[in-house]
Amino acid sequence: MKITRFVPKVLFGEGRFSDLNAFIKECFTQSDAYSVYIIDSVHHSTGLYDRLKPETQDLVLEFDASDREPKTEDIDNLCTAILEKRGERKPNVIVGIGGGGTMDVAKGVSILLTNPGSAAEYQGWDLVTEKAIPKIAVPTLSGTGAEATRTAVFTGPVKKLGINSNYSIYDAALLDPDLLLSVPADQEFYTGMDNFIHCVEAYHGSAMNALGKPYAMQAKAIVEDFFLKEKNYADYMVASFLGGCSIANSSVGICHALSYGIAFILGYRHGIANSIVFNHLEAYYGEDVLKFKQMVEKHNIQIPQGVTRGLSSQQIEKMIDLTYMLERDLISTLGPQFKEVLTPDKIVRLYEKM
Ligand code: NAD
Ligand code: ZN
């Protein structure tokens, strides 16, 4: 029985970040427990860090998203740090403030504080058994939809894969479009394309149903308007949330499956890796790839080319394995017999184009 889930509480509007403490109090019954803020280190320079108003018992921890995308060991280390500082006493709430990377870190910590072992043990589908600590998303970069999805994506020792679980969904989100104004243009574009690609993949996939489709369509239309007509940050932030609602209840597809190999082996960040791949998927997403190319051209984006040149056969093998790991997404795009259509040889030919 597949139950559709959405983030139950959303506070939206320009300047609403100032209401964060009041929102936490409103959403979660107060106990003598403390809050944990996990904030992207970039916010020392945007000024957001200084706007936090933690109570004395609260913890403010950082994730440096400029360094890299999150690893499972980051989650393990943060949980150890919380344990060392506060012992077995669990926090009341975890607040994740940043882009998709930081929002995923907060999801991971909320899960691993109540589930034993390492984050790597939960990469996969529905492996989490214990209820997570409640969490609030505060996106400062829009597009991944992490504020609304049921996954938290990490690179582990052997794979890049999400913790896909009902416990990965945020309990609340504070959406303040003003927080997007400091994002550099290139980053804004690539993370925006992640949203566009989510919507295209979700919309075309068989995992989609009539309940999820309007979210994908509306989010995609807003992203196109934003990059081809006029930048409206309020609409754009909503588009990320809607895109997240759409994939939370469906699936991504072949682009994401191929892009995980590009990210894992070549180290490209998610939005760039997806753009490198999507650029060559006319055969699957025709019109939408043309629309994508229009946006790339209008914003003078240089999508990396020739990135797979010089890869060893072992690296290619690993990329094929990683692609097939996203089985659910490939089934959604290509059907249950996806390996007959997307053979290892075909994957290599697609990678060669990139
Ligand atoms: P990110 O979180 O990796 O951040 C990219 C850069 O933007 C970093 O340098 C960061 O410091 C900076 N940044 C963030 N907010 C800023 C602001 N307001 N001003 C200035 N700089 C700012 O980027 P992303 O594209 O949002 O997230 C990518 C990550 O999200 C990947 O790890 C990917 O796997 C994951 N992801 C998760 C989901 C999900 O559903 N959970 C979906 C898609 C992608
Ligand atoms: Zn994505």
Coordinates of N, CA and C in Angstrom, one line a residue, residues 49-242:
Y49 N 24.0 33.1 9.6 CA 24.5 32.4 10.9 C 24.2 33.4 12.1
D50 N 24.5 34.6 11.9 CA 24.3 35.6 13.0 C 22.9 35.9 13.3
R51 N 22.0 35.5 12.4 CA 20.5 35.7 12.7 C 19.9 34.5 13.5
L52 N 20.7 33.4 13.7 CA 20.2 32.3 14.5 C 20.1 32.8 15.9
K53 N 19.1 32.3 16.6 CA 18.9 32.7 18.1 C 18.8 31.4 18.9
P54 N 19.9 30.7 19.0 CA 19.8 29.4 19.8 C 19.6 29.7 21.3
E55 N 18.9 28.9 22.0 CA 18.8 29.0 23.5 C 20.1 28.4 24.0
T56 N 20.4 28.6 25.3 CA 21.7 28.2 25.8 C 21.9 26.7 25.7
Q57 N 20.9 25.9 25.8 CA 21.2 24.5 25.8 C 21.2 23.9 24.4
D58 N 20.9 24.7 23.4 CA 20.9 24.3 22.0 C 22.3 24.1 21.4
L59 N 22.4 23.2 20.4 CA 23.7 23.0 19.7 C 23.6 23.6 18.3
V60 N 24.6 24.3 17.9 CA 24.7 24.8 16.5 C 25.9 24.1 15.9
L61 N 25.6 23.2 14.9 CA 26.7 22.4 14.2 C 26.7 22.9 12.7
E62 N 27.9 22.6 12.1 CA 28.0 23.1 10.7 C 28.3 22.0 9.7
F63 N 27.9 22.2 8.5 CA 28.3 21.3 7.4 C 28.8 22.2 6.3
D64 N 30.0 21.9 5.9 CA 30.6 22.8 4.8 C 30.3 22.2 3.5
A65 N 29.2 22.7 2.9 CA 28.7 22.2 1.6 C 29.6 22.6 0.5
S66 N 30.4 23.7 0.7 CA 31.2 24.1 -0.4 C 32.4 23.1 -0.7
D67 N 32.7 22.4 0.4 CA 33.8 21.4 0.3 C 33.4 20.2 -0.6
R68 N 32.2 19.6 -0.3 CA 31.8 18.5 -1.1 C 30.3 18.1 -0.7
E69 N 29.8 17.2 -1.4 CA 28.4 16.7 -1.0 C 28.6 15.7 0.1
P70 N 27.5 15.5 0.9 CA 27.7 14.7 2.1 C 28.0 13.2 2.0
K71 N 28.8 12.8 2.9 CA 29.1 11.3 3.0 C 28.4 10.7 4.2
T72 N 28.3 9.4 4.2 CA 27.7 8.7 5.3 C 28.5 9.0 6.6
E73 N 29.8 9.1 6.4 CA 30.7 9.3 7.6 C 30.4 10.7 8.2
D74 N 30.0 11.7 7.4 CA 29.6 13.0 8.0 C 28.5 12.8 9.0
I75 N 27.5 12.0 8.7 CA 26.4 11.8 9.6 C 26.9 11.1 10.9
D76 N 27.7 10.0 10.7 CA 28.2 9.3 11.8 C 29.0 10.3 12.8
N77 N 29.8 11.1 12.2 CA 30.6 12.0 13.0 C 29.7 13.1 13.7
L78 N 28.7 13.6 13.0 CA 27.9 14.6 13.7 C 27.1 13.9 14.8
C79 N 26.6 12.7 14.6 CA 25.9 12.0 15.7 C 26.8 11.8 16.9
T80 N 28.1 11.4 16.6 CA 29.0 11.2 17.7 C 29.3 12.5 18.4
A81 N 29.4 13.6 17.7 CA 29.6 14.9 18.3 C 28.4 15.3 19.2
I82 N 27.2 15.0 18.8 CA 26.0 15.3 19.6 C 26.0 14.4 20.9
L83 N 26.4 13.2 20.7 CA 26.4 12.3 21.8 C 27.5 12.7 22.9
E84 N 28.6 13.1 22.3 CA 29.7 13.6 23.2 C 29.3 14.8 24.0
K85 N 28.5 15.7 23.4 CA 28.2 17.0 24.0 C 27.0 16.8 24.9
R86 N 26.0 16.0 24.6 CA 24.8 15.9 25.3 C 24.4 14.5 25.9
G87 N 25.3 13.6 25.7 CA 25.1 12.2 26.3 C 23.9 11.6 25.6
E88 N 23.2 10.7 26.3 CA 22.1 10.0 25.6 C 20.8 10.9 25.5
R89 N 20.8 12.1 26.1 CA 19.6 12.9 26.0 C 19.4 13.4 24.5
K90 N 18.3 13.0 24.0 CA 18.0 13.3 22.6 C 17.5 14.7 22.4
P91 N 17.8 15.4 21.2 CA 17.2 16.7 21.0 C 15.7 16.6 20.7
N92 N 15.1 17.8 20.8 CA 13.6 17.9 20.5 C 13.4 18.0 19.0
V93 N 14.3 18.7 18.4 CA 14.2 18.9 17.0 C 15.5 19.1 16.3
I94 N 15.6 18.8 15.0 CA 16.8 19.1 14.2 C 16.4 20.1 13.2
V95 N 17.2 21.1 13.0 CA 16.9 22.1 12.0 C 18.0 22.1 10.9
G96 N 17.6 21.8 9.7 CA 18.6 21.8 8.6 C 18.6 23.1 7.8
I97 N 19.6 23.8 7.8 CA 19.6 25.1 7.1 C 20.7 25.2 6.0
G98 N 20.3 25.1 4.7 CA 21.2 25.1 3.6 C 20.6 24.6 2.4
G99 N 21.5 24.2 1.4 CA 21.0 23.6 0.2 C 20.7 22.1 0.4
G100 N 20.5 21.4 -0.7 CA 20.2 20.0 -0.6 C 21.1 19.2 0.2
G101 N 22.4 19.5 0.1 CA 23.4 18.8 0.9 C 23.2 18.9 2.4
T102 N 23.1 20.1 2.8 CA 22.9 20.3 4.3 C 21.5 19.8 4.8
M103 N 20.5 20.0 3.9 CA 19.2 19.5 4.3 C 19.2 18.0 4.5
D104 N 20.0 17.3 3.6 CA 20.1 15.8 3.7 C 20.9 15.4 4.9
V105 N 21.9 16.2 5.3 CA 22.7 15.9 6.5 C 21.8 15.9 7.7
A106 N 20.9 17.0 7.8 CA 20.0 17.1 8.9 C 19.1 15.9 8.9
K107 N 18.6 15.5 7.8 CA 17.7 14.3 7.7 C 18.5 13.0 8.2
G108 N 19.7 12.9 7.8 CA 20.5 11.7 8.2 C 20.7 11.7 9.7
V109 N 21.1 12.9 10.3 CA 21.3 12.9 11.7 C 20.0 12.6 12.5
S110 N 18.9 13.1 12.0 CA 17.6 12.9 12.7 C 17.3 11.4 12.7
I111 N 17.7 10.7 11.7 CA 17.5 9.2 11.6 C 18.5 8.4 12.5
L112 N 19.8 8.8 12.3 CA 20.8 8.0 13.0 C 20.9 8.2 14.5
L113 N 20.2 9.3 15.0 CA 20.2 9.5 16.4 C 19.3 8.5 17.1
T114 N 18.4 7.9 16.3 CA 17.4 6.9 16.9 C 17.6 5.5 16.4
N115 N 18.4 5.4 15.3 CA 18.6 4.1 14.7 C 20.1 3.7 14.9
P116 N 20.4 2.4 15.3 CA 21.8 2.1 15.6 C 22.6 1.9 14.4
G117 N 23.9 2.0 14.5 CA 24.9 1.7 13.5 C 25.3 2.9 12.7
S118 N 25.8 2.7 11.4 CA 26.3 3.7 10.6 C 25.2 4.1 9.5
A119 N 25.3 5.3 9.0 CA 24.4 5.8 8.0 C 24.4 4.9 6.8
A120 N 25.6 4.3 6.5 CA 25.8 3.5 5.3 C 24.9 2.3 5.3
E121 N 24.5 1.8 6.5 CA 23.7 0.6 6.6 C 22.2 0.9 6.2
Y122 N 21.9 2.2 6.0 CA 20.5 2.5 5.7 C 20.3 3.0 4.3
Q123 N 21.4 3.0 3.5 CA 21.3 3.4 2.1 C 20.5 2.3 1.3
G124 N 19.4 2.7 0.8 CA 18.5 1.8 0.1 C 17.1 2.2 0.4
W125 N 16.2 1.2 0.3 CA 14.8 1.5 0.4 C 14.2 0.9 1.7
D126 N 13.6 1.7 2.5 CA 12.8 1.3 3.7 C 13.6 0.4 4.6
L127 N 14.8 0.8 4.9 CA 15.6 0.0 5.9 C 15.6 0.6 7.3
V128 N 15.0 1.8 7.4 CA 15.0 2.5 8.7 C 13.8 2.0 9.5
T129 N 14.0 1.6 10.7 CA 12.9 1.0 11.5 C 12.4 1.9 12.6
E130 N 13.3 2.7 13.2 CA 12.8 3.5 14.3 C 12.5 4.9 13.9
K131 N 11.5 5.5 14.5 CA 11.0 6.9 14.2 C 12.2 7.8 14.4
A132 N 12.3 8.8 13.5 CA 13.5 9.8 13.6 C 13.1 10.9 14.6
I133 N 14.1 11.7 15.0 CA 13.9 12.9 15.7 C 13.1 13.9 14.8
P134 N 12.1 14.6 15.2 CA 11.4 15.6 14.4 C 12.4 16.6 13.7
K135 N 12.1 17.0 12.5 CA 13.1 17.9 11.8 C 12.4 19.0 11.0
I136 N 13.1 20.2 10.9 CA 12.5 21.3 10.1 C 13.6 21.6 9.0
A137 N 13.1 21.8 7.8 CA 14.0 22.2 6.7 C 13.9 23.7 6.5
V138 N 15.1 24.3 6.3 CA 15.1 25.7 6.0 C 16.0 25.8 4.7
P139 N 15.4 25.7 3.5 CA 16.3 25.7 2.3 C 16.8 27.1 2.1
T140 N 18.1 27.2 1.7 CA 18.7 28.4 1.3 C 19.2 28.4 -0.2
L141 N 18.9 27.3 -0.8 CA 19.2 27.0 -2.2 C 18.0 26.2 -2.7
S142 N 17.4 26.6 -3.8 CA 16.2 25.8 -4.3 C 16.5 25.0 -5.5
G143 N 15.8 23.8 -5.5 CA 15.9 23.0 -6.7 C 15.9 21.5 -6.4
T144 N 16.7 21.1 -5.3 CA 16.7 19.7 -5.1 C 15.4 19.1 -4.6
G145 N 14.6 20.0 -3.9 CA 13.3 19.5 -3.4 C 13.5 18.7 -2.1
A146 N 14.8 18.7 -1.6 CA 15.1 17.9 -0.4 C 14.2 18.2 0.8
E147 N 13.7 19.5 0.7 CA 12.8 19.9 1.8 C 11.5 19.2 1.8
A148 N 11.2 18.4 0.7 CA 9.9 17.7 0.6 C 10.0 16.2 0.3
T149 N 11.2 15.7 -0.1 CA 11.2 14.3 -0.5 C 11.4 13.3 0.6
R150 N 11.3 12.1 0.3 CA 11.5 11.0 1.3 C 12.8 10.3 1.1
T151 N 13.8 11.1 0.6 CA 15.2 10.5 0.5 C 16.2 11.5 1.1
A152 N 17.4 10.9 1.5 CA 18.5 11.7 2.0 C 19.7 11.1 1.3
V153 N 20.4 11.8 0.4 CA 21.4 11.2 -0.5 C 22.8 11.3 0.1
F154 N 23.5 10.2 0.2 CA 24.8 10.2 0.7 C 25.8 9.4 -0.2
T155 N 27.0 9.8 -0.2 CA 28.1 8.9 -0.7 C 28.6 8.1 0.4
G156 N 28.5 6.8 0.2 CA 29.0 5.9 1.3 C 30.3 5.2 0.8
P157 N 30.8 4.3 1.6 CA 32.1 3.6 1.2 C 32.0 2.9 -0.2
V158 N 30.9 2.4 -0.5 CA 30.8 1.6 -1.8 C 29.8 2.2 -2.8
K159 N 28.9 3.1 -2.4 CA 27.9 3.6 -3.3 C 27.4 5.0 -2.9
K160 N 26.9 5.7 -4.0 CA 26.1 6.9 -3.7 C 24.7 6.5 -3.8
L161 N 23.9 6.6 -2.7 CA 22.5 6.1 -2.7 C 21.8 6.8 -1.6
G162 N 20.5 7.0 -1.7 CA 19.7 7.7 -0.7 C 19.3 6.7 0.4
I163 N 19.0 7.3 1.6 CA 18.2 6.7 2.6 C 16.8 7.0 2.2
N164 N 16.1 6.1 1.6 CA 14.8 6.3 1.1 C 13.8 5.7 2.2
S165 N 13.1 6.6 2.9 CA 12.3 6.1 4.0 C 11.3 7.2 4.3
N166 N 10.2 6.7 4.9 CA 9.2 7.7 5.4 C 9.8 8.6 6.5
Y167 N 10.8 8.1 7.2 CA 11.4 8.9 8.2 C 12.4 9.9 7.7
S168 N 12.6 9.9 6.4 CA 13.4 11.0 5.7 C 12.6 12.2 5.5
I169 N 11.3 12.2 5.5 CA 10.5 13.3 5.2 C 10.5 14.3 6.4
Y170 N 10.7 15.6 6.0 CA 10.7 16.6 7.1 C 9.3 16.8 7.7
D171 N 9.3 17.2 9.0 CA 8.0 17.4 9.7 C 7.5 18.8 9.5
A172 N 8.4 19.7 9.1 CA 8.0 21.1 8.8 C 9.0 21.7 7.9
A173 N 8.6 22.8 7.3 CA 9.6 23.5 6.4 C 9.3 25.0 6.5
L174 N 10.4 25.8 6.6 CA 10.3 27.2 6.6 C 10.9 27.7 5.3
L175 N 10.0 28.3 4.5 CA 10.4 28.7 3.1 C 10.5 30.2 3.0
D176 N 11.7 30.8 3.1 CA 11.9 32.2 3.0 C 12.6 32.5 1.7
P177 N 12.0 33.1 0.7 CA 12.6 33.3 -0.6 C 13.8 34.2 -0.5
D178 N 13.8 35.1 0.5 CA 15.0 36.0 0.6 C 16.3 35.3 0.8
L179 N 16.2 34.1 1.3 CA 17.4 33.3 1.6 C 18.2 32.9 0.3
L180 N 17.4 33.0 -0.8 CA 18.0 32.5 -2.1 C 18.9 33.6 -2.7
L181 N 18.8 34.8 -2.2 CA 19.4 35.9 -3.0 C 20.9 35.9 -3.0
S182 N 21.5 35.2 -2.1 CA 23.0 35.2 -2.0 C 23.6 34.1 -2.8
V183 N 22.8 33.2 -3.5 CA 23.4 32.1 -4.2 C 24.1 32.5 -5.5
P184 N 25.3 32.0 -5.7 CA 26.0 32.4 -7.0 C 25.2 31.9 -8.2
A185 N 25.3 32.6 -9.3 CA 24.5 32.4 -10.5 C 24.6 30.9 -11.0
D186 N 25.9 30.5 -11.1 CA 26.1 29.1 -11.7 C 25.4 28.0 -10.8
Q187 N 25.6 28.2 -9.5 CA 25.0 27.2 -8.6 C 23.5 27.3 -8.7
E188 N 22.9 28.5 -8.7 CA 21.5 28.7 -8.9 C 21.0 27.9 -10.1
F189 N 21.7 28.0 -11.2 CA 21.3 27.4 -12.4 C 21.4 25.8 -12.3
Y190 N 22.5 25.3 -11.8 CA 22.6 23.8 -11.8 C 21.6 23.2 -10.8
T191 N 21.4 23.8 -9.7 CA 20.4 23.2 -8.8 C 19.0 23.4 -9.3
G192 N 18.8 24.5 -10.1 CA 17.5 24.7 -10.7 C 17.3 23.6 -11.8
M193 N 18.3 23.2 -12.5 CA 18.2 22.2 -13.5 C 17.9 20.8 -12.8
D194 N 18.4 20.6 -11.6 CA 18.0 19.4 -10.9 C 16.5 19.3 -10.8
N195 N 15.9 20.4 -10.4 CA 14.5 20.5 -10.2 C 13.8 20.2 -11.6
F196 N 14.2 20.9 -12.6 CA 13.7 20.7 -14.0 C 13.7 19.2 -14.3
I197 N 14.9 18.6 -14.1 CA 15.1 17.2 -14.5 C 14.2 16.3 -13.6
H198 N 14.1 16.6 -12.3 CA 13.2 15.8 -11.5 C 11.8 15.7 -12.1
C199 N 11.4 16.9 -12.5 CA 10.0 17.0 -13.0 C 9.8 16.3 -14.3
V200 N 10.8 16.4 -15.2 CA 10.7 15.7 -16.5 C 10.7 14.2 -16.2
E201 N 11.6 13.8 -15.3 CA 11.7 12.3 -15.1 C 10.5 11.8 -14.4
A202 N 10.1 12.5 -13.4 CA 8.9 12.0 -12.7 C 7.7 12.0 -13.6
Y203 N 7.5 13.1 -14.4 CA 6.3 13.2 -15.2 C 6.3 12.0 -16.2
H204 N 7.4 11.7 -16.8 CA 7.4 10.7 -17.9 C 7.5 9.2 -17.3
G205 N 7.8 9.1 -16.0 CA 8.0 7.8 -15.5 C 6.7 7.1 -15.2
S206 N 6.7 5.7 -15.2 CA 5.5 4.9 -14.9 C 5.2 5.0 -13.4
A207 N 6.2 5.4 -12.5 CA 6.0 5.4 -11.1 C 5.0 6.6 -10.8
M208 N 4.8 7.5 -11.7 CA 4.0 8.7 -11.5 C 2.5 8.3 -11.5
N209 N 1.7 9.0 -10.7 CA 0.2 8.9 -10.8 C -0.4 10.2 -10.9
A210 N -1.7 10.3 -11.1 CA -2.4 11.5 -11.3 C -2.3 12.5 -10.2
L211 N -2.0 12.0 -9.0 CA -1.9 12.9 -7.8 C -0.5 13.6 -7.9
G212 N 0.5 13.0 -8.4 CA 1.8 13.7 -8.4 C 2.0 14.5 -9.6
K213 N 1.3 14.3 -10.7 CA 1.6 15.0 -12.0 C 1.4 16.5 -11.9
P214 N 0.4 17.0 -11.3 CA 0.3 18.5 -11.3 C 1.4 19.2 -10.6
Y215 N 2.0 18.5 -9.6 CA 3.1 19.1 -8.9 C 4.3 19.2 -9.9
A216 N 4.5 18.1 -10.6 CA 5.7 18.1 -11.6 C 5.5 19.2 -12.7
M217 N 4.3 19.2 -13.2 CA 4.0 20.1 -14.3 C 4.1 21.6 -13.9
Q218 N 3.6 21.9 -12.7 CA 3.6 23.3 -12.2 C 5.1 23.7 -11.9
A219 N 5.8 22.8 -11.2 CA 7.2 23.1 -10.9 C 8.0 23.3 -12.1
K220 N 7.8 22.5 -13.1 CA 8.6 22.6 -14.4 C 8.3 23.9 -15.1
A221 N 7.0 24.3 -15.1 CA 6.6 25.6 -15.8 C 7.3 26.8 -15.0
I222 N 7.3 26.7 -13.7 CA 7.9 27.8 -13.0 C 9.4 27.9 -13.2
V223 N 10.1 26.8 -13.2 CA 11.5 26.8 -13.5 C 11.8 27.4 -14.9
E224 N 11.0 27.0 -15.9 CA 11.2 27.5 -17.2 C 11.0 29.0 -17.3
D225 N 9.9 29.5 -16.6 CA 9.7 31.0 -16.5 C 10.8 31.7 -15.9
F226 N 11.3 31.1 -14.8 CA 12.4 31.7 -14.0 C 13.7 31.9 -14.9
F227 N 14.0 30.9 -15.7 CA 15.3 30.9 -16.4 C 15.1 31.5 -17.8
L228 N 13.8 31.5 -18.3 CA 13.6 32.0 -19.7 C 12.9 33.4 -19.7
K229 N 12.2 33.7 -18.7 CA 11.4 35.0 -18.7 C 11.9 35.9 -17.6
E230 N 11.3 35.7 -16.4 CA 11.6 36.6 -15.3 C 11.8 35.9 -14.0
K231 N 12.8 36.4 -13.2 CA 13.2 35.7 -12.0 C 12.3 36.1 -10.8
N232 N 11.4 35.2 -10.4 CA 10.6 35.5 -9.3 C 10.9 34.5 -8.2
Y233 N 11.6 34.9 -7.1 CA 12.2 34.0 -6.2 C 11.1 33.3 -5.3
A234 N 10.0 33.9 -5.1 CA 9.0 33.3 -4.3 C 8.4 32.1 -5.1
D235 N 8.1 32.3 -6.3 CA 7.6 31.2 -7.2 C 8.6 30.1 -7.3
Y236 N 9.9 30.6 -7.4 CA 10.9 29.6 -7.7 C 11.1 28.7 -6.4
M237 N 11.0 29.3 -5.3 CA 11.1 28.5 -4.0 C 10.0 27.5 -3.9
V238 N 8.8 27.9 -4.3 CA 7.6 27.1 -4.3 C 7.9 25.9 -5.3
A239 N 8.5 26.2 -6.4 CA 8.7 25.2 -7.5 C 9.6 24.1 -6.9
S240 N 10.6 24.4 -6.1 CA 11.4 23.4 -5.6 C 10.6 22.5 -4.6
F241 N 9.8 23.1 -3.8 CA 9.0 22.4 -2.9 C 8.0 21.4 -3.7
L242 N 7.4 22.0 -4.7 CA 6.4 21.2 -5.5 C 7.1 20.1 -6.2

